[in-house]
Short mmCIF file of C-alpha atoms in Angstrom, two decimals:
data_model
loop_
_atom_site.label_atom_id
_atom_site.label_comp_id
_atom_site.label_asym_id
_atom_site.label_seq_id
_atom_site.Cartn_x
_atom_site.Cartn_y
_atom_site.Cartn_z
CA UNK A 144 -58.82 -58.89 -48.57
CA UNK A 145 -57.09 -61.00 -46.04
CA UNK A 146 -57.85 -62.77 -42.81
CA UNK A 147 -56.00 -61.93 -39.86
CA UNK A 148 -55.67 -63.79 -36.67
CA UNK A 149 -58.41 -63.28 -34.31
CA UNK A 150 -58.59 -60.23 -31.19
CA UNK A 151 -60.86 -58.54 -28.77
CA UNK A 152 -59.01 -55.99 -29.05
CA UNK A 153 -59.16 -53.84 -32.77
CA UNK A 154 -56.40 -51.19 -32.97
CA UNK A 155 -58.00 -49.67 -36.04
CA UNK A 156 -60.92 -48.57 -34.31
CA UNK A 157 -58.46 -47.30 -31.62
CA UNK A 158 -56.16 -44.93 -33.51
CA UNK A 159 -59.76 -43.67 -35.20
CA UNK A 160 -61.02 -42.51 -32.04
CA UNK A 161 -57.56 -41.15 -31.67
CA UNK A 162 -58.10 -39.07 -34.56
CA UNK A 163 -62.24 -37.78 -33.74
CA UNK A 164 -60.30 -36.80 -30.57
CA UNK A 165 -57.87 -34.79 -32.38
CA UNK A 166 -60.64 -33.69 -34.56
CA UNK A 167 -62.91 -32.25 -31.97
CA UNK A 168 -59.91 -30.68 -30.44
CA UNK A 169 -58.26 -29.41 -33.71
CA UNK A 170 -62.26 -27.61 -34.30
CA UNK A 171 -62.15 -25.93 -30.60
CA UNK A 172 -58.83 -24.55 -30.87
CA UNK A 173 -58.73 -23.37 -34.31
CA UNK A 174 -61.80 -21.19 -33.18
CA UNK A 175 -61.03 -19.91 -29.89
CA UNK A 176 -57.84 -18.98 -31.76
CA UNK A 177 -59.52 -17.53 -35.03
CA UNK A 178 -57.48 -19.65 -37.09
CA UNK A 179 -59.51 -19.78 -40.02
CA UNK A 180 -62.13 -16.67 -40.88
CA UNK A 181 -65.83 -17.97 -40.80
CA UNK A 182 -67.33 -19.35 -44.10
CA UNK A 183 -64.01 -20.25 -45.34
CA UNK A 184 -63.43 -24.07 -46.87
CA UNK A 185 -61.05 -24.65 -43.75
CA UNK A 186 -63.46 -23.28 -41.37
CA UNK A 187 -66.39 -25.51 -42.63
CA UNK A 188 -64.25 -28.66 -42.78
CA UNK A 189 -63.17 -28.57 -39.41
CA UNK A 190 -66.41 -27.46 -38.21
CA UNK A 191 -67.22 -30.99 -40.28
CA UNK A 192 -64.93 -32.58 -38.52
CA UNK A 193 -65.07 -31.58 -35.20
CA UNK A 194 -68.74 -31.87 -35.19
CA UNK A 195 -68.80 -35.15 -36.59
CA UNK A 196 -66.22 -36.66 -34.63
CA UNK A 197 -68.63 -36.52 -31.63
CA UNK A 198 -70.52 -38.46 -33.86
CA UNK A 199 -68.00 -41.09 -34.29
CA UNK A 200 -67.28 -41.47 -31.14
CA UNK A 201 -71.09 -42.80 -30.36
CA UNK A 202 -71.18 -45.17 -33.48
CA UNK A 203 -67.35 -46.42 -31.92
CA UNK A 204 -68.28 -46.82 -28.46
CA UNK A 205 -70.95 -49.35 -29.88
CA UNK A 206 -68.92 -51.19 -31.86
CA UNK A 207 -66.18 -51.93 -29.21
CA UNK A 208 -69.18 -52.78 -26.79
CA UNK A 209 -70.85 -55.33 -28.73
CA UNK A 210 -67.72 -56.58 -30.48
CA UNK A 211 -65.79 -56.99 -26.67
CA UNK A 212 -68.81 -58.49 -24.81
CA UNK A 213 -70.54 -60.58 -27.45
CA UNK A 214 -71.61 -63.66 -25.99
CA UNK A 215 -71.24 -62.22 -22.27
CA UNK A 216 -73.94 -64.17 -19.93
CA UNK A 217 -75.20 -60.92 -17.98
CA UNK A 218 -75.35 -62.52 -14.37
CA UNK A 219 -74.61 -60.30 -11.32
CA UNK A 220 -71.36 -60.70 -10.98
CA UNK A 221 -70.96 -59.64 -14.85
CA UNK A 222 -72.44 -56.63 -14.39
CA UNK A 223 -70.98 -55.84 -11.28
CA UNK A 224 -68.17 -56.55 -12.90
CA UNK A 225 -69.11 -53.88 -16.16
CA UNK A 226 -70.13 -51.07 -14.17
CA UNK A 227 -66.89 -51.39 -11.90
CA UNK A 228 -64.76 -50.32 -15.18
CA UNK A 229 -66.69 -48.30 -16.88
CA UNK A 230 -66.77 -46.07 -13.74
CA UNK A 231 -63.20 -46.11 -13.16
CA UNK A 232 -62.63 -45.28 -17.00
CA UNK A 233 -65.23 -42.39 -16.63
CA UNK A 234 -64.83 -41.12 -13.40
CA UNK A 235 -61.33 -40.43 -12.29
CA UNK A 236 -60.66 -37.72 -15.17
CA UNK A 237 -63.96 -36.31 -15.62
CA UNK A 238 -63.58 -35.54 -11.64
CA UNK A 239 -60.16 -33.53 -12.67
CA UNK A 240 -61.62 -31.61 -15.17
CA UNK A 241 -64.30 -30.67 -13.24
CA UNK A 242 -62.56 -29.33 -10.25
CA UNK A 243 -60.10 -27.42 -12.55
CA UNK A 244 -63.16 -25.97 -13.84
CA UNK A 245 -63.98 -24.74 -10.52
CA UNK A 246 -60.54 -23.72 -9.53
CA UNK A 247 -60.03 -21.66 -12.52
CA UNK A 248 -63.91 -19.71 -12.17
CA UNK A 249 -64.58 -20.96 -16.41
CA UNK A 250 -68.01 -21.24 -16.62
CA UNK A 251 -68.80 -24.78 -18.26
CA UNK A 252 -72.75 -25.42 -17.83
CA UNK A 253 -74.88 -24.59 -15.45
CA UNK A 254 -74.12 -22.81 -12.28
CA UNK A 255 -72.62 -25.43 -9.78
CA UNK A 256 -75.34 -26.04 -7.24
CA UNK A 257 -75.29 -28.95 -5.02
CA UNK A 258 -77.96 -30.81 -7.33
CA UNK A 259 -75.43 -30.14 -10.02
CA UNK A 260 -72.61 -31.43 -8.46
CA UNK A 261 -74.44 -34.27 -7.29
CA UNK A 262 -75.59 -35.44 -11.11
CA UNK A 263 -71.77 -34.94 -12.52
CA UNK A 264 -70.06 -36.73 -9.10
CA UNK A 265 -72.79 -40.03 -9.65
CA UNK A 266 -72.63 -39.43 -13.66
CA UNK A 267 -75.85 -40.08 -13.84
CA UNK A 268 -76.47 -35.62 -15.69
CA UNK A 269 -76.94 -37.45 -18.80
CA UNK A 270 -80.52 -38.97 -17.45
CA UNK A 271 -81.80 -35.17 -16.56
CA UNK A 272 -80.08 -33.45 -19.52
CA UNK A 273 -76.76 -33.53 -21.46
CA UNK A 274 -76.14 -30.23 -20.68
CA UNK A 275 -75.83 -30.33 -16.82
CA UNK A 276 -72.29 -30.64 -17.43
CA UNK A 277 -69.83 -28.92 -16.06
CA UNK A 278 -67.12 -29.55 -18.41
CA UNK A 279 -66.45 -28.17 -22.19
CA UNK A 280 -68.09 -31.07 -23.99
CA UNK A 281 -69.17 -32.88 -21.16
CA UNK A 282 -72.96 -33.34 -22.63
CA UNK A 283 -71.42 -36.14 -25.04
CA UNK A 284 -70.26 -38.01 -21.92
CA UNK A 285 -73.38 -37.42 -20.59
CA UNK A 286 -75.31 -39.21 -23.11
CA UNK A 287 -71.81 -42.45 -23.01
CA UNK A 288 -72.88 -43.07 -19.25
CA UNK A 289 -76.15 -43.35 -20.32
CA UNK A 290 -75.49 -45.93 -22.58
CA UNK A 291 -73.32 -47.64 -19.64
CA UNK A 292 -76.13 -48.48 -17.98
CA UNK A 293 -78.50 -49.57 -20.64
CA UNK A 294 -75.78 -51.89 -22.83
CA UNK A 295 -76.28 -54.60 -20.70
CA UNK A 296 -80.08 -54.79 -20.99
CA UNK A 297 -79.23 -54.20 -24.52
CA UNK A 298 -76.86 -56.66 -25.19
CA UNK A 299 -79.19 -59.62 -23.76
CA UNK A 300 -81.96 -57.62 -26.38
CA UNK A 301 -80.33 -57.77 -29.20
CA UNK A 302 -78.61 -61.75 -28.67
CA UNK A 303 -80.89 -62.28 -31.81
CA UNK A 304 -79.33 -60.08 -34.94
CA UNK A 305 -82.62 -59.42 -36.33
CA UNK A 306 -83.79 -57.25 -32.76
CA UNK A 307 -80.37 -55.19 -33.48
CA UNK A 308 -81.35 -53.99 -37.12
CA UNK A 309 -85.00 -53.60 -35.49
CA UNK A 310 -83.60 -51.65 -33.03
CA UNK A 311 -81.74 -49.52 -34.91
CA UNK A 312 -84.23 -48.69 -37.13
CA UNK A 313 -87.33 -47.86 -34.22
CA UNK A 314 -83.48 -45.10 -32.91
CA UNK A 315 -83.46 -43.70 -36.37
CA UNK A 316 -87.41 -43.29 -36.61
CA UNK A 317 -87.27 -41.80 -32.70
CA UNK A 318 -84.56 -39.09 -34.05
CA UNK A 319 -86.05 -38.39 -37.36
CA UNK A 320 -88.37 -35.36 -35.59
CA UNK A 321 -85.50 -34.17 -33.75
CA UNK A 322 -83.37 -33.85 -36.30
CA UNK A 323 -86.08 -32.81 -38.76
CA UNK A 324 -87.83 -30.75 -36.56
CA UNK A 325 -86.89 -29.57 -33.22
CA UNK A 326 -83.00 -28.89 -33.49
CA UNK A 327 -84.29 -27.04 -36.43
CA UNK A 328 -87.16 -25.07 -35.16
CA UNK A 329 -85.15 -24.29 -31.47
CA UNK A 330 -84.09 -20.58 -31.23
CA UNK A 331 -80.26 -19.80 -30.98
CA UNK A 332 -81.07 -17.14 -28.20
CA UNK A 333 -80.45 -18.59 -24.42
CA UNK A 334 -78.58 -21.73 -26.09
CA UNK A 335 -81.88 -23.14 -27.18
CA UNK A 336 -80.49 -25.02 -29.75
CA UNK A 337 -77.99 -26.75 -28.48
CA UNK A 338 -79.88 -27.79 -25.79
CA UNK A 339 -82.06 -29.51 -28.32
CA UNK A 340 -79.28 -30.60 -30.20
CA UNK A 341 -78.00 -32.42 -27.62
CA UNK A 342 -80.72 -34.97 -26.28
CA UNK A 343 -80.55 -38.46 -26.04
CA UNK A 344 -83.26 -39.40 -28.69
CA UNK A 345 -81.27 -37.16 -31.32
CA UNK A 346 -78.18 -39.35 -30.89
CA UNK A 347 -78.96 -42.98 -29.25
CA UNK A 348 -78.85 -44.72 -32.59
CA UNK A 349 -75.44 -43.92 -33.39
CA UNK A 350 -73.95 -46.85 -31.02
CA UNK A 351 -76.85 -49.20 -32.42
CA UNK A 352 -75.44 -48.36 -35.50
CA UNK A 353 -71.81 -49.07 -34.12
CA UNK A 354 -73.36 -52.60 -32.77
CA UNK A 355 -74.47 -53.04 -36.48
CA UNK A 356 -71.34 -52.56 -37.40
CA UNK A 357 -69.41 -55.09 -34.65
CA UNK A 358 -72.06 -57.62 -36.28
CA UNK A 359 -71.43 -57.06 -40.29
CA UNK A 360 -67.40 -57.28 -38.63
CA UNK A 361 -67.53 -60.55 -37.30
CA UNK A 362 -69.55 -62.02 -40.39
CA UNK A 363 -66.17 -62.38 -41.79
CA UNK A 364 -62.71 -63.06 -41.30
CA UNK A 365 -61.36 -60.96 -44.03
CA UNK A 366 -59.95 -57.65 -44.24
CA UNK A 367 -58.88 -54.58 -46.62
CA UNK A 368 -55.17 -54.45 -47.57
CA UNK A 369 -53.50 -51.08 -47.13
CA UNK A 370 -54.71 -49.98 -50.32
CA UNK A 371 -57.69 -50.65 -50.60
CA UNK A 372 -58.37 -49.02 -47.48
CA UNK A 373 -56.15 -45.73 -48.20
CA UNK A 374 -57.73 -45.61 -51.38
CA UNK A 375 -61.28 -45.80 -50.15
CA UNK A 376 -60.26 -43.64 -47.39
CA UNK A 377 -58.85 -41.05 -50.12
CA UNK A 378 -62.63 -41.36 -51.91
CA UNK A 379 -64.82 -40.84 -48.80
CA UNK A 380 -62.41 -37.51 -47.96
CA UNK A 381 -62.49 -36.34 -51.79
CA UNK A 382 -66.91 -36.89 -51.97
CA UNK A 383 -66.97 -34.53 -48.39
CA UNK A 384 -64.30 -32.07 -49.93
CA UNK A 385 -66.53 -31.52 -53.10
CA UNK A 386 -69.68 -31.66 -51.69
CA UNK A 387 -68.86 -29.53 -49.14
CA UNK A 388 -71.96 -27.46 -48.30
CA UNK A 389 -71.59 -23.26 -47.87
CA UNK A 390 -73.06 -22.16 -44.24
CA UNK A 391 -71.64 -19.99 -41.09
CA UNK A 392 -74.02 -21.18 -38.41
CA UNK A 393 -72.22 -24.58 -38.14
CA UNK A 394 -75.46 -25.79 -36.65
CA UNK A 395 -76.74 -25.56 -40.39
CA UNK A 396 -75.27 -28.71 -40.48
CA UNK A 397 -76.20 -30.38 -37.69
CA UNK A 398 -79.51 -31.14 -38.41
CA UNK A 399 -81.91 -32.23 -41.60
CA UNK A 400 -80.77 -33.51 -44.78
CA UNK A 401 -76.92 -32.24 -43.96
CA UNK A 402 -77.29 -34.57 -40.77
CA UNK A 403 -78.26 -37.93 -42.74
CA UNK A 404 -75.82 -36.99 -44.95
CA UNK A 405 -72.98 -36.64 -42.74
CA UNK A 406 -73.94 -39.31 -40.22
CA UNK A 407 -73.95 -41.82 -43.29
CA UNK A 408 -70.47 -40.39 -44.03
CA UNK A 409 -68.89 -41.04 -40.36
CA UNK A 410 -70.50 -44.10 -40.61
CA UNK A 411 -69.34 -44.98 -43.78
CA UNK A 412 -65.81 -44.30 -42.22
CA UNK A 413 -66.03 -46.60 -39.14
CA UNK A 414 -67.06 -49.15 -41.66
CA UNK A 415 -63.78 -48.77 -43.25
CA UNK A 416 -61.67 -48.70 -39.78
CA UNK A 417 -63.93 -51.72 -38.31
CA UNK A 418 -62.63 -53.77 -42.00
CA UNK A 419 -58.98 -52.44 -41.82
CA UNK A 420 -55.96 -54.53 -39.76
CA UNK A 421 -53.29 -51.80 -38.94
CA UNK A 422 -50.30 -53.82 -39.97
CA UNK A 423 -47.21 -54.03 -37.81
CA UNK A 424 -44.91 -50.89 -38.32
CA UNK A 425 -43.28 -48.02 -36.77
CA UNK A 426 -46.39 -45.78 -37.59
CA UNK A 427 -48.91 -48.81 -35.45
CA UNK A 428 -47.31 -47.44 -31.73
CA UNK A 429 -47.95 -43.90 -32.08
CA UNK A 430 -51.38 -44.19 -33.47
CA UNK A 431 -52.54 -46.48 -31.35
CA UNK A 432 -51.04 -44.22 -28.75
CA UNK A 433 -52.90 -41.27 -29.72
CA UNK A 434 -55.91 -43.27 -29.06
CA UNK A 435 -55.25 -44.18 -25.89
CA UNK A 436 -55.03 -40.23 -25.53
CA UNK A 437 -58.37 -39.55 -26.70
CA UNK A 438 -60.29 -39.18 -23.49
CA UNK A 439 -57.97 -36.85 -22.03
CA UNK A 440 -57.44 -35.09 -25.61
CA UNK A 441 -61.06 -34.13 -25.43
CA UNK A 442 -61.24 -33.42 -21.77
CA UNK A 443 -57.90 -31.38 -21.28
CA UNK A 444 -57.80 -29.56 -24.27
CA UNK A 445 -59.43 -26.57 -23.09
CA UNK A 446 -57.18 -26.17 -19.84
CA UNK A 447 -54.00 -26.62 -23.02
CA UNK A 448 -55.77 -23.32 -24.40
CA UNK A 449 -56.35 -21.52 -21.60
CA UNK A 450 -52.31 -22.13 -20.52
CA UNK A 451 -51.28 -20.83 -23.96
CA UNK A 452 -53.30 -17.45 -23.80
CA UNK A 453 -51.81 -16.74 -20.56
CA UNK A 454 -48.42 -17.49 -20.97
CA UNK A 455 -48.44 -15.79 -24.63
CA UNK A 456 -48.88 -12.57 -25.24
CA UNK A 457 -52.05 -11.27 -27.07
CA UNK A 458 -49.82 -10.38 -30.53
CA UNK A 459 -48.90 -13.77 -30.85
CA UNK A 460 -49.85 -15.09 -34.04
CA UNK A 461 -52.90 -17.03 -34.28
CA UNK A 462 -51.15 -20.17 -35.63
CA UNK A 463 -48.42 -20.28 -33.13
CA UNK A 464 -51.33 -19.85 -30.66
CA UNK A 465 -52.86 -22.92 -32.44
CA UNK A 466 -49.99 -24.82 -32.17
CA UNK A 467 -48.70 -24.38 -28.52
CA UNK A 468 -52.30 -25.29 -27.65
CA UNK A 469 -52.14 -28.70 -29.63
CA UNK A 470 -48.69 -29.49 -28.50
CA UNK A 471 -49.61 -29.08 -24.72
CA UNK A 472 -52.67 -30.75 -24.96
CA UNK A 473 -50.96 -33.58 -26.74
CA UNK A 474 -48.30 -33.15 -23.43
CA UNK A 475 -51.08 -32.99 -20.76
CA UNK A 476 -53.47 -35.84 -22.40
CA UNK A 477 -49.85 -37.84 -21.99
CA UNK A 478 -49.54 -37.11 -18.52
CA UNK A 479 -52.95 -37.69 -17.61
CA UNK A 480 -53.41 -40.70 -19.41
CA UNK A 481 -50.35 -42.05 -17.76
CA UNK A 482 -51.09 -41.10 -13.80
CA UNK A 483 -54.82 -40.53 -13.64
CA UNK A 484 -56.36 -43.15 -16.02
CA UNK A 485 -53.97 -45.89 -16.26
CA UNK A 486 -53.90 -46.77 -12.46
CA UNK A 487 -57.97 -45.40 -12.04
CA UNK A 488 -58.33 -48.37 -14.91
CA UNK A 489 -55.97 -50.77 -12.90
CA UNK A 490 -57.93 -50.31 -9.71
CA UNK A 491 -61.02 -50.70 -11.72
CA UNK A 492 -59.97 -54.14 -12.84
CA UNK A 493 -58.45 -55.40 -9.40
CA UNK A 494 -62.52 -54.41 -7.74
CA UNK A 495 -63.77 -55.54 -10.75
CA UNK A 496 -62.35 -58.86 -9.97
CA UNK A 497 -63.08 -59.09 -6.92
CA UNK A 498 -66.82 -58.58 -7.76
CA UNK A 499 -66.84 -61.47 -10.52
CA UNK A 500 -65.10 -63.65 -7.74
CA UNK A 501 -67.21 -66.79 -6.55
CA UNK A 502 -66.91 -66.24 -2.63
CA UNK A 503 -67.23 -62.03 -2.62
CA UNK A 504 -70.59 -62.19 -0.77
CA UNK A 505 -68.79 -59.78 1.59
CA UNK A 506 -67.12 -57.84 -0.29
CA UNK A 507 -69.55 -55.12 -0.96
#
């Protein structure tokens, strides 16, 4: 172990949400491209993955929330302030992907009525149902905003540690009869299913358990060497290798006794990440680049695959299918990092200020 010196910022948790972006990515385009034949060991790891990298980014998203705004006094201006960013980090892209959506006629959700458009312009689709989205993979955002606008109110909650671990344990109990239950009793006809799968009571105590994990972080000062954490890293991916359970529907695991499992396991590996300091190196820039990717990894990687199937003809082979897809959605998520989110985040910081300024009584 050793004790590094103090940051709001932690780059391990970063480049991991780099890589559940990658992940969820890497499980999309490997099947829209039938890179692996169904049942396979490949095909259920990624699946894994993929799946399970949604996960991760719920248990991550609490653990930078709690960990960056510990200690925050939630006035007005503070949460002004709050909701100011997060929209600007949200919005701008989301709004992209959404009108190339409509542009380009894919069907992503429901039908685009004016109610629908309404819910994904204000964000607020989550509150009605995950599944009003109208981008690939939007319900997960969805359920993010959602948290948005309760953190604050559970922040101030949870000031005492004891009301976090209470809290995440009444979240567990409230998705024990989803998870246990409905998602397993819903029909796969009309996308019933998923639409269970996907509700807020199924997955809200993932980011208590990432605020768990932002406390058991800050009870110490000391962190895993390299090896230690490549080694339990190494362990973690050898356990899910061998105990790698046989199924096709990849909801089979997605629900029940699989779930638990599997949630302990991405769980187990944000433990790791939160405990790790990436040290300095020519690999640290990169990484922590690909994190800063990850929103538009997750949101522009179907637009990558839907560039590749037109501009290659159907004989290509799968893989090189696969790989122009990755590459250019590594190439767009660049781009629209750089000139979408970048200055949408700069302008959310300059109202932001403006908001936590003493004499903005006018400022609206």
């Amino acid at each position: 172990m050793k004790t590094p010196a103090p940051s709001s910022r932690v780059d391990s948790m970063d480049i991991l949400r780099g890589f559940m972006a990658l992940a969820v990515a890497f499980y999309h385009l490997s099947i829209w491209n039938q890179l692996f034949d169904s049942g396979t060991a490949l095909n259920r790891l990624v699946a894994l993955l993929g799946n399970y990298g949604v996960e991760g980014f719920f248990i991550i998203s609490g653990f930078c929330f709690f960990h960056i705004y510990r200690g925050t006094s939630w006035d007005q201006r503070a949460l002004q302030s709050f909701h100011i960013k997060r929209f600007f980090r949200i919005a701008p892209l989301y709004y992209v992907a959404v009108l190339l959506n409509l542009i380009l006629s894919q069907a992503r959700g429901p039908d685009p009525s004016a109610r629908m458009l309404a819910e994904n312009f204000t964000l607020t689709f989550g509150l009605f149902h995950p599944n009003h989205a109208l981008v690939l993979g939007g319900w997960s955002i969805g359920i993010e905003y959602v948290f948005y606008m309760a953190f604050p109110l559970l922040a101030w909650a949870t000031r005492r540690k004891s009301a976090l671990y209470l809290g995440c344990v009444l979240l567990i109990a409230l998705a024990l009869p989803w998870s246990f239950g409905k998602v397993q009793a819903a029909s796969l006809v009309g996308d019933a299913k998923f639409h269970t799968y996907v509700q807020i009571p199924n997955h809200a105590f993932l980011f208590l358990l990432g605020g768990l994990t932002a406390h058991l972080r800050g009870m110490t000062p000391r962190r895993l060497h390299w090896q230690w954490f490549l080694g339990l890293g190494l362990l973690i991916f050898l356990v899910t290798w061998w105990q790698l359970p046989r199924f096709y529907d990849h909801f089979d695991i997605l629900a029940g006794f699989y779930r638990a499992r599997f949630v302990g396991l991405a769980m187990l590996v944000v433990l790791l990440f939160a405990f790790f300091e990436v040290p300095e190196g020519r690999l640290k820039q990169p990484l922590t680049l690909l994190g800063d990717w990850s929103y538009s990894v997750y949101l522009m990687h179907p637009f990558a695959s839907l560039a590749v199937a037109h501009a290659l003809p159907a004989s290509t082979p799968a893989t090189w299918r696969f790989l122009g897809s990755l590459v250019l959605t590594l190439a767009i998520s660049a781009f629209t990092h750089r000139w979408i989110e970048r200055p949408a985040m700069a302008l959310g910081r300059r109202w932001a200020n403006l908001a936590k300024s003493p004499d903005n009584g006018h400022h609206g």
